[in-house]
Tab-separated table of C-alpha atoms in Angstrom:
chain	number	residue	atom	x	y	z
A	1	MET	CA	0.167	-0.299	0.030
A	2	LEU	CA	2.683	2.400	1.211
A	3	ILE	CA	4.694	1.960	-2.509
A	4	ALA	CA	1.454	1.897	-4.469
A	5	GLY	CA	0.136	5.326	-2.869
A	6	LEU	CA	3.970	6.437	-3.567
A	7	VAL	CA	3.954	5.726	-7.148
A	8	PHE	CA	0.554	7.042	-7.649
A	9	HIS	CA	0.898	10.373	-6.075
A	10	TYR	CA	4.199	10.687	-7.943
A	11	LEU	CA	3.023	9.854	-11.663
A	12	ARG	CA	-0.041	12.289	-10.488
A	13	GLU	CA	1.896	15.519	-9.570
A	14	ASN	CA	4.570	14.852	-12.507
A	15	ILE	CA	2.268	13.959	-15.720
A	16	ASP	CA	0.206	16.405	-17.533
A	17	ARG	CA	-3.261	16.560	-16.025
A	18	GLU	CA	-4.870	15.988	-19.471
A	19	ALA	CA	-3.153	12.961	-20.234
A	20	PRO	CA	-5.413	9.545	-20.105
A	21	GLY	CA	-6.250	8.017	-16.967
A	22	TRP	CA	-4.860	11.220	-14.915
A	23	ARG	CA	-8.396	11.322	-12.610
A	24	ILE	CA	-7.972	7.654	-11.812
A	25	LEU	CA	-4.048	7.656	-10.537
A	26	SER	CA	-5.590	11.377	-8.585
A	27	GLY	CA	-8.355	9.336	-6.732
A	28	LEU	CA	-5.698	6.495	-5.779
A	29	GLY	CA	-2.755	8.728	-5.081
A	30	SER	CA	-5.121	10.903	-2.400
A	31	LEU	CA	-6.836	7.174	-1.206
A	32	LEU	CA	-3.014	5.744	-0.423
A	33	TYR	CA	-0.899	8.566	-0.225
A	34	ALA	CA	0.978	8.328	2.995
A	35	ASP	CA	1.302	11.783	3.352
A	36	ALA	CA	-2.089	12.706	3.241
A	37	GLU	CA	-4.782	12.842	5.940
A	38	ALA	CA	-7.819	10.905	6.321
A	39	ASN	CA	-6.658	7.967	3.879
A	40	LEU	CA	-6.883	4.754	3.536
A	41	TRP	CA	-2.929	4.942	4.894
A	42	ALA	CA	-3.717	7.105	8.097
A	43	TRP	CA	-6.362	4.590	8.814
A	44	SER	CA	-4.142	1.300	8.497
A	45	SER	CA	-1.481	2.873	10.151
A	46	GLY	CA	-3.265	4.273	13.798
A	47	LEU	CA	-5.118	0.426	13.244
A	48	LEU	CA	-1.937	-0.717	14.043
A	49	LEU	CA	-0.727	1.468	16.770
A	50	ALA	CA	-3.902	0.625	18.211
A	51	SER	CA	-3.762	-2.959	17.758
A	52	ILE	CA	-0.140	-2.480	19.857
A	53	GLY	CA	-2.144	-0.333	22.628
A	54	LEU	CA	-4.884	-3.302	23.109
A	55	THR	CA	-2.183	-5.823	22.865
A	56	LEU	CA	-0.170	-4.185	25.628
A	57	SER	CA	-3.474	-3.547	27.745
A	58	VAL	CA	-4.260	-7.373	27.533
A	59	ILE	CA	-0.320	-8.148	28.749
A	60	GLY	CA	-1.421	-5.904	31.863
A	61	PHE	CA	-4.723	-7.844	32.670
A	62	ALA	CA	-3.118	-11.172	32.046
A	63	THR	CA	0.314	-10.327	34.272
A	64	ARG	CA	-2.081	-9.176	37.422
A	65	ASN	CA	-3.758	-12.411	37.091
A	66	ASP	CA	-0.502	-13.571	37.383
A	67	ALA	CA	0.364	-11.800	40.393
A	68	GLU	CA	2.734	-9.763	38.860
A	69	ARG	CA	2.625	-5.600	38.447
A	70	GLY	CA	0.784	-4.910	35.092
A	71	ALA	CA	0.596	-1.069	35.608
A	72	ALA	CA	3.500	-0.644	33.419
A	73	TYR	CA	1.804	-2.562	30.906
A	74	PHE	CA	-0.953	-0.279	30.923
A	75	ILE	CA	1.193	3.133	30.658
A	76	LEU	CA	2.691	1.627	27.779
A	77	ALA	CA	-0.577	0.791	26.142
A	78	ALA	CA	-1.938	4.461	26.742
A	79	ILE	CA	0.849	6.159	25.031
A	80	THR	CA	0.434	3.623	21.930
A	81	LEU	CA	-3.336	4.564	21.932
A	82	LEU	CA	-2.241	8.103	22.176
A	83	MET	CA	-0.019	7.633	18.943
A	84	SER	CA	-2.961	5.924	17.080
A	85	ALA	CA	-4.893	8.807	17.735
A	86	ASP	CA	-1.978	11.267	16.620
A	87	GLU	CA	-1.611	8.965	13.355
A	88	VAL	CA	-5.300	9.409	12.601
A	89	ALA	CA	-6.053	13.097	13.916
A	90	GLN	CA	-2.852	14.360	12.772
A	91	LEU	CA	-2.345	16.024	16.298
A	92	HIS	CA	1.103	16.466	15.749
A	93	GLU	CA	0.858	19.289	13.386
A	94	LYS	CA	-1.044	21.349	15.729
A	95	LEU	CA	2.443	21.646	17.661
A	96	ALA	CA	3.331	24.134	14.596
A	97	ARG	CA	1.590	27.069	16.567
A	98	PHE	CA	4.343	26.560	19.328
A	99	ASP	CA	7.039	26.874	16.890
A	100	LEU	CA	10.139	27.783	18.582
A	101	GLY	CA	11.941	29.564	15.390
A	102	THR	CA	14.376	27.005	14.673
A	103	GLY	CA	14.098	27.502	10.877
A	104	LEU	CA	12.850	23.508	10.453
A	105	THR	CA	10.823	22.950	7.160
A	106	PHE	CA	8.324	21.560	9.740
A	107	ALA	CA	7.640	23.691	12.161
A	108	TRP	CA	5.928	20.645	14.863
A	109	LEU	CA	9.317	19.426	14.911
A	110	SER	CA	11.037	22.370	16.829
A	111	VAL	CA	8.399	21.233	19.762
A	112	GLY	CA	8.023	17.530	18.589
A	113	VAL	CA	11.277	16.889	18.887
A	114	PRO	CA	12.317	17.794	22.434
A	115	LEU	CA	8.775	15.897	23.257
A	116	ALA	CA	9.853	12.710	21.317
A	117	VAL	CA	12.853	12.849	23.412
A	118	VAL	CA	10.635	13.297	27.266
A	119	ILE	CA	7.985	10.675	25.977
A	120	GLY	CA	11.307	8.312	25.007
A	121	LEU	CA	13.209	8.481	28.252
A	122	THR	CA	9.873	8.174	30.124
A	123	VAL	CA	8.849	4.970	28.185
A	124	LEU	CA	12.446	3.570	28.900
A	125	TRP	CA	12.246	4.380	32.377
A	126	ILE	CA	8.650	2.413	32.724
A	127	SER	CA	9.768	-0.096	30.581
A	128	ARG	CA	12.396	-1.128	33.500
A	129	ARG	CA	9.571	-2.815	34.915
A	130	ILE	CA	8.491	-5.318	32.527
A	131	ASP	CA	9.917	-8.429	31.118
A	132	ARG	CA	13.388	-7.893	29.711
A	133	ARG	CA	13.660	-9.765	26.437
A	134	LEU	CA	10.124	-7.907	26.124
A	135	ARG	CA	11.807	-4.515	26.996
A	136	ARG	CA	14.598	-5.117	24.087
A	137	ARG	CA	12.348	-5.931	21.420
A	138	LEU	CA	10.286	-3.071	22.313
A	139	ILE	CA	13.371	-0.484	22.575
A	140	VAL	CA	14.114	-1.575	18.889
A	141	ALA	CA	11.065	-1.245	17.447
A	142	GLY	CA	10.648	2.400	19.243
A	143	LEU	CA	14.037	3.454	17.736
A	144	LEU	CA	13.386	2.380	14.411
A	145	TYR	CA	9.654	3.828	14.775
A	146	LEU	CA	11.268	7.484	16.038
A	147	LEU	CA	14.031	7.467	13.472
A	148	GLY	CA	11.390	7.198	10.548
A	149	ALA	CA	9.152	9.630	12.376
A	150	VAL	CA	11.369	12.609	13.479
A	151	GLY	CA	14.832	11.470	11.695
A	152	PHE	CA	13.709	11.337	7.694
A	153	GLU	CA	11.064	13.824	8.737
A	154	THR	CA	13.682	16.332	9.200
A	155	LEU	CA	16.175	14.981	6.113
A	156	GLY	CA	12.298	15.161	4.330
A	157	GLY	CA	12.391	18.889	5.107
A	158	LEU	CA	16.007	19.133	4.152
A	159	ALA	CA	15.667	17.718	1.005
A	160	VAL	CA	13.213	20.310	-0.166
A	161	GLY	CA	15.180	23.397	0.961
A	162	GLY	CA	13.209	24.214	3.582
A	163	HIS	CA	10.006	24.931	1.342
A	164	VAL	CA	6.677	22.879	1.612
A	165	ASP	CA	4.702	23.826	-1.501
A	166	ASP	CA	3.303	21.691	-4.238
A	167	THR	CA	6.285	21.833	-6.399
A	168	ASP	CA	8.300	20.325	-3.477
A	169	ARG	CA	6.348	17.985	-2.256
A	170	ALA	CA	6.049	16.580	-6.206
A	171	SER	CA	9.804	15.887	-6.290
A	172	LEU	CA	11.515	12.585	-6.335
A	173	PRO	CA	14.176	13.104	-3.726
A	174	TYR	CA	10.773	14.169	-1.189
A	175	HIS	CA	8.869	11.108	-1.971
A	176	LEU	CA	11.889	8.787	-1.511
A	177	LEU	CA	12.878	9.756	1.992
A	178	LEU	CA	8.846	9.853	2.260
A	179	GLY	CA	8.459	6.185	1.740
A	180	LEU	CA	11.743	5.665	4.191
A	181	GLU	CA	10.173	7.609	7.013
A	182	GLU	CA	6.847	5.620	6.625
A	183	GLY	CA	8.593	2.294	6.264
A	184	LEU	CA	10.613	2.611	9.379
A	185	GLU	CA	7.786	3.950	10.810
A	186	ALA	CA	5.471	0.432	10.012
A	187	THR	CA	8.201	-1.675	10.676
A	188	GLY	CA	8.981	-0.753	14.293
A	189	ALA	CA	5.131	-0.477	14.829
A	190	ILE	CA	4.589	-4.021	13.358
A	191	MET	CA	7.850	-5.543	15.562
A	192	ALA	CA	6.685	-4.004	18.120
A	193	LEU	CA	2.964	-6.012	17.609
A	194	ALA	CA	4.855	-9.364	16.801
A	195	ALA	CA	6.999	-8.792	20.156
A	196	ALA	CA	3.753	-7.911	22.239
A	197	LEU	CA	1.488	-10.816	20.820
A	198	SER	CA	4.899	-13.356	21.368
A	199	VAL	CA	4.299	-13.826	25.270
A	200	LEU	CA	0.608	-13.977	25.112
A	201	THR	CA	-0.942	-17.673	25.628
A	202	PHE	CA	-4.431	-18.720	25.278
A	203	GLU	CA	-5.496	-21.814	27.159
A	204	ARG	CA	-9.042	-23.346	26.512
A	205	THR	CA	-10.828	-24.442	29.939
A	206	ALA	CA	-13.572	-25.555	31.067
A	207	SER	CA	-14.934	-22.234	31.671
A	208	GLY	CA	-13.662	-20.450	28.485
A	209	ILE	CA	-10.235	-18.734	26.547
A	210	LEU	CA	-7.837	-18.277	29.490
A	211	VAL	CA	-5.372	-15.399	28.304
A	212	ARG	CA	-2.114	-15.872	30.558
A	213	THR	CA	1.342	-14.558	29.896
A	214	ALA	CA	4.410	-16.716	28.630
A	215	LEU	CA	6.233	-14.419	31.158
A	216	GLY	CA	4.441	-15.556	33.858
A	217	ARG	CA	5.098	-19.327	33.116
A	218	ALA	CA	8.457	-18.533	33.136
A	219	SER	CA	8.187	-17.381	36.417
A	220	GLU	CA	6.224	-19.858	37.704
A	221	ASN	CA	8.747	-22.587	35.941
A	222	ALA	CA	11.718	-20.825	37.658
A	223	MET	CA	9.660	-21.071	40.663
A	224	ARG	CA	9.342	-24.891	40.493
A	225	GLN	CA	12.900	-25.717	39.466
A	226	SER	CA	14.209	-23.647	42.872
A	227	HIS	CA	12.008	-25.471	45.071
A	228	SER	CA	12.418	-28.975	43.493
A	229	PRO	CA	14.962	-31.328	45.615
A	230	GLU	CA	18.394	-31.871	44.194
A	231	LYS	CA	19.220	-35.192	42.722
A	232	LYS	CA	21.720	-36.918	44.731
A	233	GLY	CA	24.767	-38.835	42.494
């Protein structure tokens, strides 16, 4: 979907409007283009992030059932759901109103970058309370996501020379950088979802489906081994 949207939009912006099929390209580009608002790409990206948030919430409830603390998972879930809302509603664009005069092409970055650093450090602090293996996987996923969301967004602004008019947005470098930006974001989000899903287990019981975590089982196994009598040689 990402590649198709980029191709359709690039062709739409760089061929004559009277050319056969231009209207079809225009419609498909608007529907799939990653830099547009309220389209299929924005919806799918928001849905992916929401899925991570919901999965982390399930882990939070499951760890509580395993007599472990689930607060950290609920906080991470809330942050991810907020990111989902931002992806769909473009909330970060509103930060441009607080531009600090840095001269960045995308004004929201002047506030968004420091805010991302603060949120990132907060997430790292909170993540100390979750399973170590899951924490490592989520950190890698988060770094990839931020590299796209902040790093390549900044490079995209530099590529257009500080201008964001229609001509600059139609250039090939801008489309390539946008593809890398959104691709890294999507990859990071998919990795985070896979990491979260990997710790959940589902058991069929007489009363229904029991959702637990592999984290709790690992703790139980460790406790059983520590309390089991050693074999005498």
